[in-house]
mmCIF file of C-alpha atoms in Angstrom:
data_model
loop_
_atom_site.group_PDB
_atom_site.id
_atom_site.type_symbol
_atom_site.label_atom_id
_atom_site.label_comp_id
_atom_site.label_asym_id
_atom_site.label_seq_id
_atom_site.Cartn_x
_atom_site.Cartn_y
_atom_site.Cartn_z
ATOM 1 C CA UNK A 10 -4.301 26.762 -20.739
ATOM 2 C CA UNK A 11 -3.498 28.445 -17.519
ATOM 3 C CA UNK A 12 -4.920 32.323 -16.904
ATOM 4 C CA UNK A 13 -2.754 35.513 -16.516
ATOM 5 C CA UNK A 14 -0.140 34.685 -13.573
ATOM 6 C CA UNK A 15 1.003 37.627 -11.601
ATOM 7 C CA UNK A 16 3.532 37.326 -8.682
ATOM 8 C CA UNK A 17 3.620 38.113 -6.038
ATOM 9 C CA UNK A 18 0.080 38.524 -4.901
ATOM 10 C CA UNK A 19 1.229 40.765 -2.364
ATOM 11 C CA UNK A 20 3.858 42.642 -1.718
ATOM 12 C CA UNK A 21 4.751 45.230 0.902
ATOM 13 C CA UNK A 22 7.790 47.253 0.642
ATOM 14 C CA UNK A 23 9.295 50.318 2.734
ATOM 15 C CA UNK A 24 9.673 54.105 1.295
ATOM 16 C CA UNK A 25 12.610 54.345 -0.833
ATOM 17 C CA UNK A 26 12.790 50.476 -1.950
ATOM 18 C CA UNK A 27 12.230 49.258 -4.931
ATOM 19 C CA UNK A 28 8.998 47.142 -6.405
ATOM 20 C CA UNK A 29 9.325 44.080 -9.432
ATOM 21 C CA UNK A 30 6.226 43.178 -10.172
ATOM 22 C CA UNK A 31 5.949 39.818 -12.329
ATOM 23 C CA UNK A 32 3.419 39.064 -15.206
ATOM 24 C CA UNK A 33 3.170 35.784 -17.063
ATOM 25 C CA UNK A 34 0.737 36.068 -20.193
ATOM 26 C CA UNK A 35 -1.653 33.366 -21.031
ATOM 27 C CA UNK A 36 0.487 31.250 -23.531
ATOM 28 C CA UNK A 37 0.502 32.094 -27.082
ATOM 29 C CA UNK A 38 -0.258 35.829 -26.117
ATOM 30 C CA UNK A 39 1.792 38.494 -27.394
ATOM 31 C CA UNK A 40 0.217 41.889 -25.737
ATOM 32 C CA UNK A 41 0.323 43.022 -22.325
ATOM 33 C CA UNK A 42 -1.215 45.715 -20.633
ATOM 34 C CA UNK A 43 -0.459 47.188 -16.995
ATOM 35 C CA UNK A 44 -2.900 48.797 -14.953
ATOM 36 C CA UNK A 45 -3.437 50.266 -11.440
ATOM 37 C CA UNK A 46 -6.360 50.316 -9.450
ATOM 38 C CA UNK A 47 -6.759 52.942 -6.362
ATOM 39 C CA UNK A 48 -8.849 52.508 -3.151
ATOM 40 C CA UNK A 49 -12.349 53.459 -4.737
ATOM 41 C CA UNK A 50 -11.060 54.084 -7.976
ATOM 42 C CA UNK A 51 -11.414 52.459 -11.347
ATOM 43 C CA UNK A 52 -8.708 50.536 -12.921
ATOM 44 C CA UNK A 53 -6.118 52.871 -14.647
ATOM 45 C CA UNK A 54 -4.058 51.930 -18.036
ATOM 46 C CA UNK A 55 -0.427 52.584 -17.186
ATOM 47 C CA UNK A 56 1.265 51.123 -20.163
ATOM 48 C CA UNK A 57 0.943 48.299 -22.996
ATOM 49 C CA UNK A 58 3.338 45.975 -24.603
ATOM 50 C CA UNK A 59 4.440 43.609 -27.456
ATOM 51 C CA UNK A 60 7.350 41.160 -27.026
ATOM 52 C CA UNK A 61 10.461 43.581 -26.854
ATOM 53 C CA UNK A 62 8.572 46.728 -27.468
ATOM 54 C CA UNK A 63 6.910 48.983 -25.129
ATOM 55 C CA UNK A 64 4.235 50.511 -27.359
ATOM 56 C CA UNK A 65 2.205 53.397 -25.072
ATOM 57 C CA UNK A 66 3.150 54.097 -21.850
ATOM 58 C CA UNK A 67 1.045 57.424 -21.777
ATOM 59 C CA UNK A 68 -0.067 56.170 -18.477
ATOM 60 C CA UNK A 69 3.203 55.641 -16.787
ATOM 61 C CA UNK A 70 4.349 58.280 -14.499
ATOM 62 C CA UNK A 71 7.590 59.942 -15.856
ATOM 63 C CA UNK A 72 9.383 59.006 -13.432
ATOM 64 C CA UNK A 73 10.221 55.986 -11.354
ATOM 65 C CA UNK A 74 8.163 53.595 -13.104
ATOM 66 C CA UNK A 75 9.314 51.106 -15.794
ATOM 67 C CA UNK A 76 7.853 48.127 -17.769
ATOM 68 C CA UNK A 77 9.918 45.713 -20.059
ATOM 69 C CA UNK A 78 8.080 42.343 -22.182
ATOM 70 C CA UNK A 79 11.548 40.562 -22.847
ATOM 71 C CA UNK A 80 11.637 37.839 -25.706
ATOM 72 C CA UNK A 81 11.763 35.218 -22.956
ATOM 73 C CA UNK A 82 10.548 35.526 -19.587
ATOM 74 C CA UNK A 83 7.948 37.293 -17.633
ATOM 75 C CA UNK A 84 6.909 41.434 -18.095
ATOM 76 C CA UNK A 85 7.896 43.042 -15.562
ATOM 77 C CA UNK A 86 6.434 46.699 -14.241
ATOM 78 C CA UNK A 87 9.133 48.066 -12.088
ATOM 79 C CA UNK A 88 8.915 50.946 -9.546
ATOM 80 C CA UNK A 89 12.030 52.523 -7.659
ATOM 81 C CA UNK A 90 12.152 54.433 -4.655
ATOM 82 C CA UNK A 91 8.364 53.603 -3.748
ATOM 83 C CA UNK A 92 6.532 56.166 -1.649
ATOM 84 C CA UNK A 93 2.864 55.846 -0.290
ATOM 85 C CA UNK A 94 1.086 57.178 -3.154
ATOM 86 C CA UNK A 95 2.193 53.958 -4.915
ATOM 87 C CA UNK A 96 0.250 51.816 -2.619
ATOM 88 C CA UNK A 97 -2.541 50.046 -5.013
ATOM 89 C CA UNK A 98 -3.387 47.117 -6.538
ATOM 90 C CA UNK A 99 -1.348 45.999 -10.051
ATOM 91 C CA UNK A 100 -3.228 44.452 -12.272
ATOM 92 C CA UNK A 101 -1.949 42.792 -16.088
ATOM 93 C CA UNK A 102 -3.722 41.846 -18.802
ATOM 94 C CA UNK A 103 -2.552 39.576 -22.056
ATOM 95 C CA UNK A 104 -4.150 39.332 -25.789
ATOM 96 C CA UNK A 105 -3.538 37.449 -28.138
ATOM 97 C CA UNK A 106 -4.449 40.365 -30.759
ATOM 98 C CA UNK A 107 -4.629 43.634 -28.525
ATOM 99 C CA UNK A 108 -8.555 43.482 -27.912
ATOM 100 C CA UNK A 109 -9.684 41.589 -25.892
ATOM 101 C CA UNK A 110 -8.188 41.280 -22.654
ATOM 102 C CA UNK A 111 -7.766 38.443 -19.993
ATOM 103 C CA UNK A 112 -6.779 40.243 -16.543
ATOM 104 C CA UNK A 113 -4.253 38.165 -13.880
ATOM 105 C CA UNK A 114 -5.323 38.083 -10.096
ATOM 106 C CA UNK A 115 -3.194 41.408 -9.472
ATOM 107 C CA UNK A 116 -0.585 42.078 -6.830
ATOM 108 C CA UNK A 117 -1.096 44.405 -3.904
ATOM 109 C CA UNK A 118 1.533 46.484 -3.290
ATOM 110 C CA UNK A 119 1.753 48.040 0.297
ATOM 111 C CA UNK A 120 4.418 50.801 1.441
ATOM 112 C CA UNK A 121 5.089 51.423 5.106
ATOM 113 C CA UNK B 18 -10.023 61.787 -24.457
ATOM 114 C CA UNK B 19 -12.694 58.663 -23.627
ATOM 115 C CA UNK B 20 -14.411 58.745 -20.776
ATOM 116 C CA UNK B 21 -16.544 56.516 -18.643
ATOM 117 C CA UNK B 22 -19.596 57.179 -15.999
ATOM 118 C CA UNK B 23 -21.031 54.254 -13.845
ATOM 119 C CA UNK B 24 -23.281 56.784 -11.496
ATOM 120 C CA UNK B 25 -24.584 54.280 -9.471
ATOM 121 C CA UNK B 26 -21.410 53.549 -6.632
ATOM 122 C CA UNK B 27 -23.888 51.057 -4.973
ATOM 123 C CA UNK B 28 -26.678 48.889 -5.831
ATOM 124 C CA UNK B 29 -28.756 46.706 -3.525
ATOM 125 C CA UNK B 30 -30.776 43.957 -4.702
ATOM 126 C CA UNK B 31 -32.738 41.104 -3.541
ATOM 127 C CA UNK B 32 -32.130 37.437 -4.711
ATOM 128 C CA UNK B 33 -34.236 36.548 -7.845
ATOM 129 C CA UNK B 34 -35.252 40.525 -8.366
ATOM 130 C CA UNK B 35 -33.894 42.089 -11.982
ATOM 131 C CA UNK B 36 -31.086 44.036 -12.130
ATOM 132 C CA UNK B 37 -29.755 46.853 -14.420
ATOM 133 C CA UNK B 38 -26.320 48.678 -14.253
ATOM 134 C CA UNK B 39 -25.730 52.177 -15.648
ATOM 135 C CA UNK B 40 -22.792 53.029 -17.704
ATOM 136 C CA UNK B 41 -22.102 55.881 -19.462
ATOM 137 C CA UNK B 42 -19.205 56.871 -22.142
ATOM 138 C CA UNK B 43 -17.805 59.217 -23.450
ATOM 139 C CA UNK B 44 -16.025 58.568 -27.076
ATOM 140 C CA UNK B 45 -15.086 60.273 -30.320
ATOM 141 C CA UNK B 46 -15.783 57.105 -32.608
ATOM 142 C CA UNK B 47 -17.475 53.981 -32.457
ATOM 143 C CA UNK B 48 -16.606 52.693 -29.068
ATOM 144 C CA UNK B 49 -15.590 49.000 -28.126
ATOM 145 C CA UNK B 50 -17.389 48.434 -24.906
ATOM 146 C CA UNK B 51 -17.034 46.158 -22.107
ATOM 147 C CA UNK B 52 -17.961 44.690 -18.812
ATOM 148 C CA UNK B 53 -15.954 43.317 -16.218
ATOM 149 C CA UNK B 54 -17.033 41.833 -12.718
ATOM 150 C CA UNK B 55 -14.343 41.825 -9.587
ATOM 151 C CA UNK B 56 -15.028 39.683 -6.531
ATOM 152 C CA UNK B 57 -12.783 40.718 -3.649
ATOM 153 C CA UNK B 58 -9.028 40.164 -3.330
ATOM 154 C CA UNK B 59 -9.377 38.867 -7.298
ATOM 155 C CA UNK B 60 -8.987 40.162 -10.872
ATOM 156 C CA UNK B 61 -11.438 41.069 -13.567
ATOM 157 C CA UNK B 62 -13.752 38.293 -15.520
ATOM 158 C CA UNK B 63 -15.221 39.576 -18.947
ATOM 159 C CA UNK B 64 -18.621 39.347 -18.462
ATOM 160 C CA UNK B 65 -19.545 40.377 -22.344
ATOM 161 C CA UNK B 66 -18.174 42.706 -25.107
ATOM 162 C CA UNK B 67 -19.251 45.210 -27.817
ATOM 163 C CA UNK B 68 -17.318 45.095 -31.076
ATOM 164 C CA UNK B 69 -19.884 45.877 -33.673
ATOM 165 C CA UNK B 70 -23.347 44.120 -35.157
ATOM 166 C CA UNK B 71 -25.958 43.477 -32.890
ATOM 167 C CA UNK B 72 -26.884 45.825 -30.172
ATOM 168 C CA UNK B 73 -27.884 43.205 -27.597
ATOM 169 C CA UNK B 74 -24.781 40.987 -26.513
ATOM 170 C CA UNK B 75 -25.368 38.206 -24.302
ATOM 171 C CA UNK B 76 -22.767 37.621 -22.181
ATOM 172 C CA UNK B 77 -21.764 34.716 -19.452
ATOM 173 C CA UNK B 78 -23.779 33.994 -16.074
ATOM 174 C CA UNK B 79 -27.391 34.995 -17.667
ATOM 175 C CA UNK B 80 -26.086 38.665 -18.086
ATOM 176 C CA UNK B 81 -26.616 40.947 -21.383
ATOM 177 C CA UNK B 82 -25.757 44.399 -22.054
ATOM 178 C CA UNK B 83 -27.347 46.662 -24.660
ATOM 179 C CA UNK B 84 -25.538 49.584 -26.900
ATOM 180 C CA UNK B 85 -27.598 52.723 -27.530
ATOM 181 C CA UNK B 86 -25.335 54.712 -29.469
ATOM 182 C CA UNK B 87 -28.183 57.608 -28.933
ATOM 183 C CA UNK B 88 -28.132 57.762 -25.614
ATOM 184 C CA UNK B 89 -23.966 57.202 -25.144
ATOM 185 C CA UNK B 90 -25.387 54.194 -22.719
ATOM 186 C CA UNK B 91 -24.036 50.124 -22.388
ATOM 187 C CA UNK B 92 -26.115 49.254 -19.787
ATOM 188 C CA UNK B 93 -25.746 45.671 -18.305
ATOM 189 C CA UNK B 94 -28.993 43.931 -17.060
ATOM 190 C CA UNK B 95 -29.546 40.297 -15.812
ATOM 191 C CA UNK B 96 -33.293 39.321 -15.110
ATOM 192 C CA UNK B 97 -32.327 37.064 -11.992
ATOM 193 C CA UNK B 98 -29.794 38.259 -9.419
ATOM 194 C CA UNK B 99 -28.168 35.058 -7.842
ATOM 195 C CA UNK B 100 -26.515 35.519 -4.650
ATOM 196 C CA UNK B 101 -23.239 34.599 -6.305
ATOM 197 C CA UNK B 102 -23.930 37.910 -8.801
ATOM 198 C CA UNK B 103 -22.673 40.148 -5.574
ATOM 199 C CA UNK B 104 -19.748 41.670 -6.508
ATOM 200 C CA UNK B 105 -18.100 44.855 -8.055
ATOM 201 C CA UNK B 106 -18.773 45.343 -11.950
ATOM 202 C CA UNK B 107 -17.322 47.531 -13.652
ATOM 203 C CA UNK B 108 -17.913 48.981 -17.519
ATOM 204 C CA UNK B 109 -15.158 49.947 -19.759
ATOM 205 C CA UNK B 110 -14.444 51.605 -23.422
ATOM 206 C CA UNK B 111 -11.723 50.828 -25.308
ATOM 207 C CA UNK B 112 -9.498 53.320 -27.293
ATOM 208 C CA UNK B 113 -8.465 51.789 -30.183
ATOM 209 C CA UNK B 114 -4.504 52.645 -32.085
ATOM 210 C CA UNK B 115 -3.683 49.834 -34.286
ATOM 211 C CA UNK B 116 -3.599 46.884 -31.711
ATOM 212 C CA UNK B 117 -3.979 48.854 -28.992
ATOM 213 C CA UNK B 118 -7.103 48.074 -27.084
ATOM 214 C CA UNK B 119 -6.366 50.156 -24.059
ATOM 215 C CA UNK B 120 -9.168 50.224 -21.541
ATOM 216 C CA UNK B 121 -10.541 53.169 -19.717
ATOM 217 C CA UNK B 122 -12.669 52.175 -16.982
ATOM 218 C CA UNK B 123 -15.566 53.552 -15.186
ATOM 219 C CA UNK B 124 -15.237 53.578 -11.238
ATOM 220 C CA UNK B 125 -17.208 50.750 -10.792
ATOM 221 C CA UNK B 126 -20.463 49.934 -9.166
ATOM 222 C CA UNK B 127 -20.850 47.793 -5.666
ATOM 223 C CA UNK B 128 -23.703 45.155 -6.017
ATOM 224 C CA UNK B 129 -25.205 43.674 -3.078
ATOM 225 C CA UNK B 130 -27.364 40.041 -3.070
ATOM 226 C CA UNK B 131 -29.738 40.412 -0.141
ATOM 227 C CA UNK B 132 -31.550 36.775 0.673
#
C-alpha cells in the first residue's frame, strides 16, 4: 500500500500566480487534512476533508485559498495570486476514520 | 482553544545517553495525544499515540511516551539515543468533532546525536 503522495515536491511560483497543490490519500482512505508548516514554526491545520465535502476549513485564510476532495481524483489545496507570506511547506494527511493520521512528504512552495 | 508547549527548541545528546522530550498541552477534555518525528526535506512518521487506557504507550524505534493528566504533560523518552534518532520531533493534541481529528501541534523540538 503506497504512503500519502503529494506533488509536486517543490514548487516555486512568482507573486500574483497561482499554486495547485496535489494530494493522493493512502488507498481506501476517505479523510484528508491540509496543513502548513512555517520556517520555525509548528505544523498548522488549514482545512479537512471527506470525499466531496469540505468539512472545517477554520484554518484556511478567507481569502485566496481553496481545497476540493473530488469523488475521483486527487485533493487539491489551491492558492491564487500567491504573495511571499505563502512561502512554506504543504503538508497532507489521509485517515481512514479521521484519527489517526498518515502525513505525505509535503511540497515546498517558494514565491519570488 | 487547544494548545501545545514543547519548551525545549533544542536538545543535544550523546549516542547511547537517555533522552526525554517535554510537551505540554493545553485542552478542555480528554486529549488525544501524539508524537511525530521529521527528518529534513521529509514528512511526519507517528512515532506513538494516546487514545485512552494505559498511560505508558510504547511506540516504534524503542521510544515511549507517558500521559500525566495531572501535570497536562506527554512526555516522550527513549533510554538509548541512536544516531539515526537525530531529527525534529514534534508533539501534538488532537481536537476531536465527530471524525475530525484535527491536529494542533507544538513547535517542535531539534534533537542532536553527538558520537
Amino acid at each position: 500500500n503506497a504512503g500519502v503522495m503529494q506533488n509536486p515536491r517543490h514548487l516555486v511560483r512568482r507573486r500574483g500566480q497561482e499554486a495547485r497543490l496535489r494530494c493522493s490519500p493512502m488507498k481506501g482512505h476517505s479523510h484528508v487534512y491540509w496543513y502548513r508548516q512555517l520556517p520555525e514554526e509548528g505544523l498548522k491545520f488549514m482545512v479537512y476533508l471527506q470525499k466531496e465535502n469540505i468539512i472545517d476549513e477554520s484554518g484556511m485564510p478567507k481569502e485566496r485559498f481553496s481545497a476540493e476532495f473530488p469523488k475521483e481524483g486527487p485533493s487539491i489545496l489551491r492558492i491564487q495570486q500567491v504573495v511571499r507570506g505563502d512561502s512554506a511547506a504543504y503538508f497532507c494527511a489521509s485517515s481512514p476514520t479521521g484519527a489517526e493520521q498518515f502525513f505525505g512528504p509535503g511540497t515546498r512552495l517558494t514565491v519570488l | 482553544a487547544q494548545s501545545v508547549t514543547q519548551p525545549d527548541i533544542h536538545i543535544t545528546v550523546s549516542e547511547g545517553a537517555s533522552l526525554e522530550l517535554r510537551c505540554n498541552y493545553s485542552y478542555g477534555a480528554t486529549p488525544y495525544l501524539f508524537w511525530y518525528v521529521q527528518s529534513p526535506g521529509q514528512g511526519l512518521q507517528l512515532l506513538l499515540k494516546y487514545f485512552s487506557g494505559d498511560t505508558l504507550v510504547q511506540g516504534i524505534k524503542g521510544f515511549e511516551a507517558e500521559f500525566k493528566r495531572s501535570q497536562s504533560s506527554f512526555n516522550l523518552r527513549k533510554p538509548s539515543v541512536h544516531w539515526s534518532d537525530a531529527a525534529e520531533y514534534f508533539c501534538a493534541v488532537g481536537a476531536i468533532g465527530g471524525s475530525n481529528y484535527k491536529l494542533t501541534f507544538g513547535k517542535g523540538t531539534l534533537l542532536t546525536v553527538n558520537p
